[in-house]
Tab-separated table of N, CA and C in Angstrom:
chain	number	residue	atom	x	y	z
A	1	MET	N	6.615	1.952	-9.355
A	1	MET	CA	5.714	2.106	-8.225
A	1	MET	C	4.537	2.953	-8.664
A	2	ASP	N	3.352	2.485	-8.375
A	2	ASP	CA	2.170	3.309	-8.593
A	2	ASP	C	2.140	4.344	-7.482
A	3	VAL	N	2.067	5.593	-7.867
A	3	VAL	CA	2.025	6.637	-6.852
A	3	VAL	C	0.606	6.724	-6.330
A	4	ALA	N	0.494	6.586	-5.057
A	4	ALA	CA	-0.815	6.671	-4.417
A	4	ALA	C	-0.721	7.694	-3.290
A	5	ARG	N	-1.745	8.466	-3.162
A	5	ARG	CA	-1.768	9.388	-2.036
A	5	ARG	C	-2.007	8.566	-0.778
A	6	LEU	N	-1.245	8.877	0.236
A	6	LEU	CA	-1.326	8.102	1.466
A	6	LEU	C	-2.214	8.798	2.483
A	7	GLY	N	-3.006	7.996	3.161
A	7	GLY	CA	-3.787	8.506	4.275
A	7	GLY	C	-2.881	8.698	5.482
A	8	GLU	N	-3.417	9.264	6.532
A	8	GLU	CA	-2.630	9.578	7.725
A	8	GLU	C	-2.004	8.328	8.338
A	9	LEU	N	-2.756	7.253	8.452
A	9	LEU	CA	-2.222	6.025	9.035
A	9	LEU	C	-1.208	5.364	8.097
A	10	GLU	N	-1.483	5.415	6.804
A	10	GLU	CA	-0.521	4.875	5.834
A	10	GLU	C	0.795	5.634	5.907
A	11	ARG	N	0.725	6.961	6.061
A	11	ARG	CA	1.957	7.752	6.193
A	11	ARG	C	2.722	7.366	7.449
A	12	ALA	N	2.010	7.135	8.543
A	12	ALA	CA	2.669	6.743	9.787
A	12	ALA	C	3.392	5.412	9.614
A	13	VAL	N	2.739	4.470	8.938
A	13	VAL	CA	3.361	3.164	8.681
A	13	VAL	C	4.582	3.341	7.788
A	14	MET	N	4.466	4.172	6.766
A	14	MET	CA	5.600	4.399	5.871
A	14	MET	C	6.752	5.071	6.605
A	15	GLU	N	6.476	5.965	7.508
A	15	GLU	CA	7.548	6.602	8.286
A	15	GLU	C	8.331	5.556	9.068
A	16	VAL	N	7.623	4.586	9.629
A	16	VAL	CA	8.294	3.491	10.343
A	16	VAL	C	9.195	2.730	9.382
A	17	LEU	N	8.663	2.371	8.219
A	17	LEU	CA	9.441	1.589	7.257
A	17	LEU	C	10.624	2.385	6.702
A	18	TRP	N	10.413	3.658	6.408
A	18	TRP	CA	11.499	4.480	5.877
A	18	TRP	C	12.620	4.654	6.902
A	19	ALA	N	12.294	4.608	8.174
A	19	ALA	CA	13.295	4.796	9.233
A	19	ALA	C	14.129	3.537	9.478
A	20	ARG	N	13.690	2.414	8.946
A	20	ARG	CA	14.384	1.148	9.202
A	20	ARG	C	15.312	0.786	8.052
A	21	PRO	N	16.489	0.270	8.370
A	21	PRO	CA	17.411	-0.128	7.298
A	21	PRO	C	17.051	-1.460	6.645
A	22	GLU	N	16.228	-2.261	7.324
A	22	GLU	CA	15.864	-3.585	6.819
A	22	GLU	C	14.346	-3.742	6.819
A	23	PRO	N	13.845	-4.711	6.041
A	23	PRO	CA	12.396	-4.972	6.038
A	23	PRO	C	11.883	-5.284	7.448
A	24	ALA	N	10.617	-4.966	7.674
A	24	ALA	CA	10.014	-5.141	8.999
A	24	ALA	C	8.786	-6.026	8.924
A	25	SER	N	8.569	-6.758	9.984
A	25	SER	CA	7.364	-7.581	10.108
A	25	SER	C	6.207	-6.712	10.568
A	26	VAL	N	5.013	-7.250	10.444
A	26	VAL	CA	3.833	-6.545	10.954
A	26	VAL	C	4.020	-6.280	12.437
A	27	ARG	N	4.538	-7.271	13.139
A	27	ARG	CA	4.747	-7.144	14.587
A	27	ARG	C	5.682	-5.966	14.902
A	28	ALA	N	6.764	-5.819	14.134
A	28	ALA	CA	7.717	-4.728	14.378
A	28	ALA	C	7.081	-3.372	14.100
A	29	VAL	N	6.297	-3.274	13.023
A	29	VAL	CA	5.632	-2.010	12.699
A	29	VAL	C	4.587	-1.703	13.772
A	30	HIS	N	3.844	-2.722	14.174
A	30	HIS	CA	2.837	-2.550	15.224
A	30	HIS	C	3.496	-2.041	16.507
A	31	ALA	N	4.625	-2.611	16.867
A	31	ALA	CA	5.338	-2.186	18.079
A	31	ALA	C	5.814	-0.744	17.959
A	32	ALA	N	6.280	-0.355	16.781
A	32	ALA	CA	6.760	1.012	16.569
A	32	ALA	C	5.629	2.028	16.666
A	33	LEU	N	4.409	1.580	16.412
A	33	LEU	CA	3.237	2.462	16.463
A	33	LEU	C	2.413	2.238	17.738
A	34	ALA	N	3.029	1.644	18.763
A	34	ALA	CA	2.312	1.274	19.990
A	34	ALA	C	1.604	2.453	20.645
A	35	ASP	N	2.178	3.644	20.542
A	35	ASP	CA	1.569	4.814	21.181
A	35	ASP	C	0.229	5.197	20.552
A	36	ARG	N	-0.079	4.654	19.394
A	36	ARG	CA	-1.351	4.957	18.722
A	36	ARG	C	-2.489	4.038	19.171
A	37	GLY	N	-2.152	2.960	19.867
A	37	GLY	CA	-3.182	2.040	20.346
A	37	GLY	C	-3.900	1.288	19.243
A	38	LEU	N	-3.183	0.994	18.162
A	38	LEU	CA	-3.790	0.297	17.020
A	38	LEU	C	-3.827	-1.204	17.250
A	39	ALA	N	-4.837	-1.843	16.715
A	39	ALA	CA	-4.899	-3.299	16.745
A	39	ALA	C	-3.866	-3.854	15.763
A	40	TYR	N	-3.318	-4.999	16.084
A	40	TYR	CA	-2.356	-5.677	15.208
A	40	TYR	C	-2.967	-5.865	13.824
A	41	THR	N	-4.232	-6.270	13.778
A	41	THR	CA	-4.886	-6.524	12.492
A	41	THR	C	-5.040	-5.248	11.668
A	42	THR	N	-5.160	-4.109	12.319
A	42	THR	CA	-5.240	-2.838	11.601
A	42	THR	C	-3.930	-2.563	10.880
A	43	VAL	N	-2.810	-2.761	11.577
A	43	VAL	CA	-1.494	-2.547	10.971
A	43	VAL	C	-1.286	-3.536	9.827
A	44	MET	N	-1.712	-4.781	10.033
A	44	MET	CA	-1.589	-5.798	8.988
A	44	MET	C	-2.400	-5.400	7.749
A	45	THR	N	-3.600	-4.901	7.951
A	45	THR	CA	-4.445	-4.471	6.837
A	45	THR	C	-3.817	-3.306	6.090
A	46	VAL	N	-3.286	-2.339	6.817
A	46	VAL	CA	-2.648	-1.186	6.177
A	46	VAL	C	-1.458	-1.640	5.342
A	47	LEU	N	-0.627	-2.517	5.870
A	47	LEU	CA	0.529	-3.012	5.127
A	47	LEU	C	0.099	-3.808	3.896
A	48	THR	N	-0.936	-4.598	4.022
A	48	THR	CA	-1.453	-5.358	2.874
A	48	THR	C	-1.949	-4.408	1.791
A	49	ARG	N	-2.644	-3.360	2.177
A	49	ARG	CA	-3.136	-2.381	1.202
A	49	ARG	C	-1.989	-1.611	0.552
A	50	LEU	N	-0.966	-1.273	1.338
A	50	LEU	CA	0.196	-0.593	0.766
A	50	LEU	C	0.921	-1.499	-0.222
A	51	ALA	N	0.955	-2.789	0.049
A	51	ALA	CA	1.564	-3.742	-0.891
A	51	ALA	C	0.736	-3.806	-2.173
A	52	ALA	N	-0.581	-3.789	-2.054
A	52	ALA	CA	-1.457	-3.825	-3.231
A	52	ALA	C	-1.297	-2.562	-4.078
A	53	LYS	N	-0.967	-1.436	-3.439
A	53	LYS	CA	-0.743	-0.181	-4.152
A	53	LYS	C	0.695	-0.076	-4.680
A	54	ASN	N	1.505	-1.096	-4.425
A	54	ASN	CA	2.923	-1.110	-4.820
A	54	ASN	C	3.747	-0.025	-4.141
A	55	VAL	N	3.320	0.395	-2.963
A	55	VAL	CA	4.071	1.380	-2.198
A	55	VAL	C	5.104	0.659	-1.321
A	56	VAL	N	4.803	-0.578	-0.955
A	56	VAL	CA	5.765	-1.413	-0.227
A	56	VAL	C	5.949	-2.732	-0.969
A	57	ARG	N	7.110	-3.326	-0.756
A	57	ARG	CA	7.390	-4.679	-1.242
A	57	ARG	C	7.257	-5.607	-0.040
A	58	ARG	N	6.851	-6.824	-0.315
A	58	ARG	CA	6.821	-7.774	0.798
A	58	ARG	C	7.407	-9.092	0.346
A	59	GLU	N	8.024	-9.762	1.313
A	59	GLU	CA	8.621	-11.066	1.046
A	59	GLU	C	8.369	-11.963	2.248
A	60	ARG	N	8.239	-13.229	1.963
A	60	ARG	CA	7.991	-14.207	3.022
A	60	ARG	C	9.272	-14.517	3.788
A	61	GLU	N	9.124	-14.610	5.090
A	61	GLU	CA	10.179	-15.148	5.941
A	61	GLU	C	9.494	-16.102	6.900
A	62	GLY	N	9.604	-17.386	6.595
A	62	GLY	CA	8.855	-18.374	7.368
A	62	GLY	C	7.370	-18.189	7.127
A	63	ARG	N	6.628	-18.004	8.207
A	63	ARG	CA	5.183	-17.801	8.083
A	63	ARG	C	4.793	-16.331	8.045
A	64	ALA	N	5.768	-15.455	8.234
A	64	ALA	CA	5.473	-14.021	8.299
A	64	ALA	C	5.875	-13.312	7.004
A	65	TRP	N	5.257	-12.177	6.777
A	65	TRP	CA	5.654	-11.288	5.687
A	65	TRP	C	6.565	-10.220	6.259
A	66	LEU	N	7.580	-9.851	5.484
A	66	LEU	CA	8.423	-8.710	5.824
A	66	LEU	C	8.154	-7.626	4.791
A	67	TYR	N	8.057	-6.394	5.258
A	67	TYR	CA	7.686	-5.268	4.405
A	67	TYR	C	8.820	-4.254	4.343
A	68	ALA	N	9.021	-3.699	3.150
A	68	ALA	CA	10.018	-2.656	2.934
A	68	ALA	C	9.452	-1.649	1.939
A	69	PRO	N	9.861	-0.405	2.038
A	69	PRO	CA	9.382	0.595	1.075
A	69	PRO	C	9.802	0.214	-0.343
A	70	ALA	N	8.924	0.454	-1.292
A	70	ALA	CA	9.247	0.205	-2.700
A	70	ALA	C	10.154	1.306	-3.233
A	71	ALA	N	10.173	2.458	-2.560
A	71	ALA	CA	11.007	3.586	-2.965
A	71	ALA	C	11.373	4.378	-1.714
A	72	THR	N	12.418	5.166	-1.828
A	72	THR	CA	12.774	6.042	-0.719
A	72	THR	C	11.705	7.123	-0.562
A	73	ARG	N	11.729	7.779	0.566
A	73	ARG	CA	10.797	8.886	0.799
A	73	ARG	C	10.973	9.947	-0.290
A	74	GLU	N	12.220	10.251	-0.634
A	74	GLU	CA	12.503	11.272	-1.631
A	74	GLU	C	11.980	10.864	-3.012
A	75	GLU	N	12.153	9.600	-3.373
A	75	GLU	CA	11.633	9.115	-4.658
A	75	GLU	C	10.110	9.180	-4.685
A	76	TYR	N	9.494	8.802	-3.575
A	76	TYR	CA	8.034	8.830	-3.485
A	76	TYR	C	7.510	10.264	-3.654
A	77	VAL	N	8.124	11.204	-2.946
A	77	VAL	CA	7.681	12.598	-3.027
A	77	VAL	C	7.902	13.143	-4.433
A	78	ALA	N	9.029	12.799	-5.045
A	78	ALA	CA	9.287	13.263	-6.415
A	78	ALA	C	8.218	12.736	-7.369
A	79	GLU	N	7.808	11.494	-7.202
A	79	GLU	CA	6.749	10.927	-8.047
A	79	GLU	C	5.429	11.663	-7.827
A	80	LEU	N	5.142	12.015	-6.579
A	80	LEU	CA	3.927	12.800	-6.313
A	80	LEU	C	3.988	14.150	-7.017
A	81	MET	N	5.160	14.768	-6.987
A	81	MET	CA	5.318	16.065	-7.643
A	81	MET	C	5.126	15.936	-9.154
A	82	LEU	N	5.686	14.884	-9.744
A	82	LEU	CA	5.510	14.669	-11.184
A	82	LEU	C	4.050	14.395	-11.524
A	83	GLU	N	3.381	13.640	-10.667
A	83	GLU	CA	1.955	13.370	-10.870
A	83	GLU	C	1.155	14.668	-10.818
A	84	ALA	N	1.507	15.539	-9.881
A	84	ALA	CA	0.813	16.828	-9.769
A	84	ALA	C	1.038	17.669	-11.023
A	85	LEU	N	2.238	17.602	-11.583
A	85	LEU	CA	2.511	18.357	-12.811
A	85	LEU	C	1.648	17.877	-13.975
A	86	GLU	N	1.300	16.608	-13.970
A	86	GLU	CA	0.452	16.067	-15.033
A	86	GLU	C	-0.965	16.633	-14.970
A	87	LEU	N	-1.349	17.172	-13.827
A	87	LEU	CA	-2.703	17.703	-13.654
A	87	LEU	C	-2.887	19.073	-14.280
A	88	THR	N	-1.784	19.732	-14.618
A	88	THR	CA	-1.878	21.071	-15.177
A	88	THR	C	-1.733	21.018	-16.689
A	89	GLY	N	-2.360	21.942	-17.341
A	89	GLY	CA	-2.210	22.022	-18.789
A	89	GLY	C	-0.951	22.761	-19.189
A	90	ASP	N	-0.297	23.371	-18.212
A	90	ASP	CA	0.890	24.177	-18.497
A	90	ASP	C	1.964	23.843	-17.460
A	91	ARG	N	2.713	22.791	-17.747
A	91	ARG	CA	3.749	22.343	-16.813
A	91	ARG	C	4.779	23.431	-16.552
A	92	GLY	N	5.143	24.177	-17.594
A	92	GLY	CA	6.136	25.233	-17.437
A	92	GLY	C	5.719	26.269	-16.414
A	93	SER	N	4.480	26.707	-16.495
A	93	SER	CA	3.973	27.702	-15.535
A	93	SER	C	3.943	27.131	-14.123
A	94	ALA	N	3.544	25.891	-14.007
A	94	ALA	CA	3.514	25.253	-12.690
A	94	ALA	C	4.925	25.148	-12.111
A	95	LEU	N	5.888	24.790	-12.953
A	95	LEU	CA	7.273	24.695	-12.484
A	95	LEU	C	7.811	26.065	-12.072
A	96	VAL	N	7.486	27.092	-12.841
A	96	VAL	CA	7.930	28.448	-12.489
A	96	VAL	C	7.335	28.848	-11.150
A	97	ARG	N	6.050	28.601	-10.983
A	97	ARG	CA	5.377	28.946	-9.703
A	97	ARG	C	6.021	28.187	-8.554
A	98	PHE	N	6.331	26.921	-8.764
A	98	PHE	CA	6.994	26.121	-7.728
A	98	PHE	C	8.362	26.723	-7.412
A	99	ALA	N	9.136	27.024	-8.449
A	99	ALA	CA	10.486	27.570	-8.260
A	99	ALA	C	10.444	28.894	-7.490
A	100	GLN	N	9.407	29.683	-7.707
A	100	GLN	CA	9.277	30.954	-7.001
A	100	GLN	C	8.944	30.765	-5.525
A	101	SER	N	8.465	29.580	-5.165
A	101	SER	CA	8.039	29.354	-3.783
A	101	SER	C	9.096	28.679	-2.915
A	102	VAL	N	10.216	28.259	-3.500
A	102	VAL	CA	11.235	27.565	-2.717
A	102	VAL	C	12.175	28.563	-2.046
A	103	THR	N	12.854	28.094	-1.012
A	103	THR	CA	13.837	28.934	-0.322
A	103	THR	C	15.073	29.084	-1.196
A	104	SER	N	15.939	29.996	-0.834
A	104	SER	CA	17.159	30.195	-1.620
A	104	SER	C	18.057	28.960	-1.567
A	105	ASP	N	18.107	28.280	-0.419
A	105	ASP	CA	18.901	27.046	-0.326
A	105	ASP	C	18.329	25.960	-1.245
A	106	GLU	N	17.000	25.844	-1.272
A	106	GLU	CA	16.360	24.862	-2.151
A	106	GLU	C	16.592	25.217	-3.617
A	107	ALA	N	16.531	26.511	-3.938
A	107	ALA	CA	16.790	26.958	-5.309
A	107	ALA	C	18.228	26.632	-5.705
A	108	ASP	N	19.169	26.829	-4.785
A	108	ASP	CA	20.569	26.486	-5.060
A	108	ASP	C	20.714	24.990	-5.326
A	109	ALA	N	20.037	24.168	-4.533
A	109	ALA	CA	20.106	22.714	-4.724
A	109	ALA	C	19.537	22.333	-6.089
A	110	LEU	N	18.433	22.939	-6.477
A	110	LEU	CA	17.842	22.684	-7.798
A	110	LEU	C	18.779	23.125	-8.917
A	111	ARG	N	19.332	24.314	-8.766
A	111	ARG	CA	20.239	24.856	-9.776
A	111	ARG	C	21.454	23.937	-9.959
A	112	GLN	N	22.028	23.512	-8.852
A	112	GLN	CA	23.199	22.631	-8.917
A	112	GLN	C	22.852	21.295	-9.569
A	113	ALA	N	21.702	20.748	-9.238
A	113	ALA	CA	21.276	19.477	-9.828
A	113	ALA	C	21.066	19.630	-11.322
A	114	LEU	N	20.458	20.730	-11.734
A	114	LEU	CA	20.234	20.967	-13.160
A	114	LEU	C	21.554	21.161	-13.905
A	115	GLU	N	22.494	21.864	-13.293
A	115	GLU	CA	23.792	22.075	-13.921
A	115	GLU	C	24.561	20.767	-14.104
A	116	ARG	N	24.417	19.879	-13.133
A	116	ARG	CA	25.089	18.578	-13.214
A	116	ARG	C	24.327	17.608	-14.096
A	117	GLY	N	23.086	17.955	-14.433
A	117	GLY	CA	22.265	17.050	-15.230
A	117	GLY	C	21.892	15.806	-14.460
A	118	GLU	N	21.688	15.969	-13.165
A	118	GLU	CA	21.417	14.828	-12.300
A	118	GLU	C	20.098	14.167	-12.629
A	119	LYS	N	20.145	12.855	-12.623
A	119	LYS	CA	18.941	12.027	-12.686
A	119	LYS	C	19.172	10.938	-11.661
A	120	THR	N	18.270	10.857	-10.692
A	120	THR	CA	18.416	9.811	-9.685
A	120	THR	C	17.307	8.828	-9.771
């Protein structure tokens, strides 16, 4: 997946998709975002752009496209974090600064993952 920073509307669309266990049609995403008063074509355009960025996968079902996240929310955020680390000339210092900013529960989760050698 190409990591792309998401705009506010793209994030809202992704939240809908991440909350669903199965792929969704434009109509379903549009309905889930009804409180925003968006045009159907706006939601369709956002989903098409997210597919072009490889943030969502799409597959045909009859005449409609169904959309699903290309990665979980956690995978997406982890990729953003790795991308941010590439921006620094000193990854170690950036990681130390990050580690100093997490809560004790988050530090415990990191420590346990490192001890287990987890890779997801």
